[in-house]
PDB file of C-alpha atoms in Angstrom:
ATOM      1  CA  UNK A 102      33.237 -92.033 -65.500  1.00  0.00           C
ATOM      2  CA  UNK A 103      36.891 -92.525 -65.995  1.00  0.00           C
ATOM      3  CA  UNK A 104      39.362 -89.945 -67.008  1.00  0.00           C
ATOM      4  CA  UNK A 105      38.885 -90.393 -70.821  1.00  0.00           C
ATOM      5  CA  UNK A 106      38.103 -88.146 -73.364  1.00  0.00           C
ATOM      6  CA  UNK A 107      34.898 -88.223 -75.604  1.00  0.00           C
ATOM      7  CA  UNK A 108      32.657 -91.070 -76.088  1.00  0.00           C
ATOM      8  CA  UNK A 109      35.609 -93.564 -77.042  1.00  0.00           C
ATOM      9  CA  UNK A 110      38.372 -91.079 -76.351  1.00  0.00           C
ATOM     10  CA  UNK A 111      41.624 -92.801 -75.168  1.00  0.00           C
ATOM     11  CA  UNK A 112      43.057 -92.061 -71.680  1.00  0.00           C
ATOM     12  CA  UNK A 113      45.660 -89.302 -72.191  1.00  0.00           C
ATOM     13  CA  UNK A 114      48.959 -90.690 -71.767  1.00  0.00           C
ATOM     14  CA  UNK A 115      51.026 -87.404 -72.476  1.00  0.00           C
ATOM     15  CA  UNK A 116      50.699 -83.717 -71.748  1.00  0.00           C
ATOM     16  CA  UNK A 117      51.290 -80.886 -73.971  1.00  0.00           C
ATOM     17  CA  UNK A 118      54.913 -82.057 -74.475  1.00  0.00           C
ATOM     18  CA  UNK A 119      53.911 -84.654 -76.992  1.00  0.00           C
ATOM     19  CA  UNK A 120      50.232 -84.319 -78.035  1.00  0.00           C
ATOM     20  CA  UNK A 121      50.960 -86.199 -81.401  1.00  0.00           C
ATOM     21  CA  UNK A 122      51.375 -89.550 -79.471  1.00  0.00           C
ATOM     22  CA  UNK A 123      47.783 -89.359 -78.098  1.00  0.00           C
ATOM     23  CA  UNK A 124      46.636 -88.423 -81.453  1.00  0.00           C
ATOM     24  CA  UNK A 125      48.137 -91.244 -83.097  1.00  0.00           C
ATOM     25  CA  UNK A 126      46.922 -93.538 -80.201  1.00  0.00           C
ATOM     26  CA  UNK A 127      43.338 -92.186 -81.003  1.00  0.00           C
ATOM     27  CA  UNK A 128      43.556 -92.900 -84.588  1.00  0.00           C
ATOM     28  CA  UNK A 129      44.708 -96.394 -84.107  1.00  0.00           C
ATOM     29  CA  UNK A 130      42.223 -97.564 -81.243  1.00  0.00           C
ATOM     30  CA  UNK A 131      39.354 -95.387 -82.197  1.00  0.00           C
ATOM     31  CA  UNK A 132      39.087 -95.853 -86.033  1.00  0.00           C
ATOM     32  CA  UNK A 133      35.837 -97.344 -87.465  1.00  0.00           C
ATOM     33  CA  UNK A 134      37.217 -98.823 -90.393  1.00  0.00           C
ATOM     34  CA  UNK A 135      39.049-102.127 -89.398  1.00  0.00           C
ATOM     35  CA  UNK A 136      38.324-103.564 -92.731  1.00  0.00           C
ATOM     36  CA  UNK A 137      36.567-106.401 -90.938  1.00  0.00           C
ATOM     37  CA  UNK A 138      32.889-106.405 -90.740  1.00  0.00           C
ATOM     38  CA  UNK A 139      32.059-109.747 -89.030  1.00  0.00           C
ATOM     39  CA  UNK A 140      32.583-108.793 -85.302  1.00  0.00           C
ATOM     40  CA  UNK A 141      30.510-106.289 -83.721  1.00  0.00           C
ATOM     41  CA  UNK A 142      31.961-103.326 -81.773  1.00  0.00           C
ATOM     42  CA  UNK A 143      30.362-105.405 -78.668  1.00  0.00           C
ATOM     43  CA  UNK A 144      32.405-108.292 -79.497  1.00  0.00           C
ATOM     44  CA  UNK A 145      35.492-106.422 -80.411  1.00  0.00           C
ATOM     45  CA  UNK A 146      35.375-104.984 -76.917  1.00  0.00           C
ATOM     46  CA  UNK A 147      34.999-108.238 -75.418  1.00  0.00           C
ATOM     47  CA  UNK A 148      37.936-109.454 -76.957  1.00  0.00           C
ATOM     48  CA  UNK A 149      40.008-106.075 -75.945  1.00  0.00           C
ATOM     49  CA  UNK A 150      39.003-106.857 -72.282  1.00  0.00           C
ATOM     50  CA  UNK A 151      40.093-110.405 -72.613  1.00  0.00           C
ATOM     51  CA  UNK A 152      43.307-109.598 -74.243  1.00  0.00           C
ATOM     52  CA  UNK A 153      44.193-106.936 -71.880  1.00  0.00           C
ATOM     53  CA  UNK A 154      43.456-109.249 -69.081  1.00  0.00           C
ATOM     54  CA  UNK A 155      45.502-112.296 -70.274  1.00  0.00           C
ATOM     55  CA  UNK A 156      48.454-110.389 -71.630  1.00  0.00           C
ATOM     56  CA  UNK A 157      51.285-108.291 -69.750  1.00  0.00           C
ATOM     57  CA  UNK A 158      49.590-105.109 -70.639  1.00  0.00           C
ATOM     58  CA  UNK A 159      49.398-102.895 -67.481  1.00  0.00           C
ATOM     59  CA  UNK A 160      46.150-103.708 -65.682  1.00  0.00           C
ATOM     60  CA  UNK A 161      45.397-100.197 -65.259  1.00  0.00           C
ATOM     61  CA  UNK A 162      44.645 -99.932 -69.130  1.00  0.00           C
ATOM     62  CA  UNK A 163      41.720-102.319 -68.477  1.00  0.00           C
ATOM     63  CA  UNK A 164      39.588 -99.404 -67.247  1.00  0.00           C
ATOM     64  CA  UNK A 165      39.556 -97.853 -70.724  1.00  0.00           C
ATOM     65  CA  UNK A 166      38.555-101.280 -72.252  1.00  0.00           C
ATOM     66  CA  UNK A 167      35.896-101.633 -69.802  1.00  0.00           C
ATOM     67  CA  UNK A 168      34.535 -98.192 -70.479  1.00  0.00           C
ATOM     68  CA  UNK A 169      34.366 -98.954 -74.321  1.00  0.00           C
ATOM     69  CA  UNK A 170      32.990-102.285 -73.606  1.00  0.00           C
ATOM     70  CA  UNK A 171      30.083-100.969 -71.574  1.00  0.00           C
ATOM     71  CA  UNK A 172      29.401 -98.195 -74.170  1.00  0.00           C
ATOM     72  CA  UNK A 173      29.149-100.866 -76.813  1.00  0.00           C
ATOM     73  CA  UNK A 174      26.654-102.835 -74.884  1.00  0.00           C
ATOM     74  CA  UNK A 175      28.716-105.304 -72.691  1.00  0.00           C
ATOM     75  CA  UNK A 176      26.886-105.875 -69.379  1.00  0.00           C
ATOM     76  CA  UNK A 177      28.461-105.942 -66.058  1.00  0.00           C
ATOM     77  CA  UNK A 178      27.588-109.509 -65.787  1.00  0.00           C
ATOM     78  CA  UNK A 179      29.546-110.224 -69.195  1.00  0.00           C
ATOM     79  CA  UNK A 180      32.549-108.591 -68.032  1.00  0.00           C
ATOM     80  CA  UNK A 181      32.583-110.287 -64.729  1.00  0.00           C
ATOM     81  CA  UNK A 182      32.148-113.602 -66.131  1.00  0.00           C
ATOM     82  CA  UNK A 183      34.714-112.904 -68.660  1.00  0.00           C
ATOM     83  CA  UNK A 184      37.228-112.315 -65.728  1.00  0.00           C
ATOM     84  CA  UNK A 185      36.040-115.468 -63.982  1.00  0.00           C
ATOM     85  CA  UNK A 186      36.548-117.600 -67.080  1.00  0.00           C
ATOM     86  CA  UNK A 187      40.002-116.212 -67.786  1.00  0.00           C
ATOM     87  CA  UNK A 188      41.293-116.564 -64.202  1.00  0.00           C
ATOM     88  CA  UNK A 189      41.776-120.151 -65.058  1.00  0.00           C
ATOM     89  CA  UNK A 190      44.086-119.083 -67.855  1.00  0.00           C
ATOM     90  CA  UNK A 191      45.463-115.778 -66.769  1.00  0.00           C
ATOM     91  CA  UNK A 192      46.072-116.774 -63.230  1.00  0.00           C
ATOM     92  CA  UNK A 193      44.033-115.803 -60.158  1.00  0.00           C
ATOM     93  CA  UNK A 194      46.278-112.850 -59.139  1.00  0.00           C
ATOM     94  CA  UNK A 195      45.581-111.274 -62.586  1.00  0.00           C
ATOM     95  CA  UNK A 196      42.005-111.902 -62.257  1.00  0.00           C
ATOM     96  CA  UNK A 197      41.824-110.308 -58.663  1.00  0.00           C
ATOM     97  CA  UNK A 198      43.624-107.165 -60.102  1.00  0.00           C
ATOM     98  CA  UNK A 199      41.157-107.007 -62.977  1.00  0.00           C
ATOM     99  CA  UNK A 200      38.198-107.066 -60.298  1.00  0.00           C
ATOM    100  CA  UNK A 201      39.647-104.114 -58.551  1.00  0.00           C
ATOM    101  CA  UNK A 202      39.754-102.213 -61.909  1.00  0.00           C
ATOM    102  CA  UNK A 203      36.207-103.369 -62.889  1.00  0.00           C
ATOM    103  CA  UNK A 204      34.833-102.469 -59.409  1.00  0.00           C
ATOM    104  CA  UNK A 205      36.368 -99.142 -59.469  1.00  0.00           C
ATOM    105  CA  UNK A 206      35.163 -98.313 -63.145  1.00  0.00           C
ATOM    106  CA  UNK A 207      31.556 -99.382 -62.067  1.00  0.00           C
ATOM    107  CA  UNK A 208      31.525 -97.413 -58.933  1.00  0.00           C
ATOM    108  CA  UNK A 209      32.621 -94.225 -60.871  1.00  0.00           C
ATOM    109  CA  UNK A 210      29.807 -94.685 -63.107  1.00  0.00           C
ATOM    110  CA  UNK A 211      27.129 -94.632 -60.200  1.00  0.00           C
TER     111      UNK A 211
END
């Protein structure tokens, strides 16, 4: 498993110097009440994986979204197909970087 806290805990970005930053990050990303009820956690995580891949977010953060997505029912096949589909939009280099992250996350689980 990756270095995340709890079932859906976020990756610790700080140390004891500024724990409030991580606490606020957790409150934002882990809140259950989005005020929206149409999308399931499964679908939200698919969107998070997708958004992380196609934006300029640090590709290493993808591991957090992959962990959450798998915990919410996304299969390895769905994640892989998402990356392949987005390669045409996000670019092949980005897809190849995502492949390395997904492979590492999956290997850590086994």
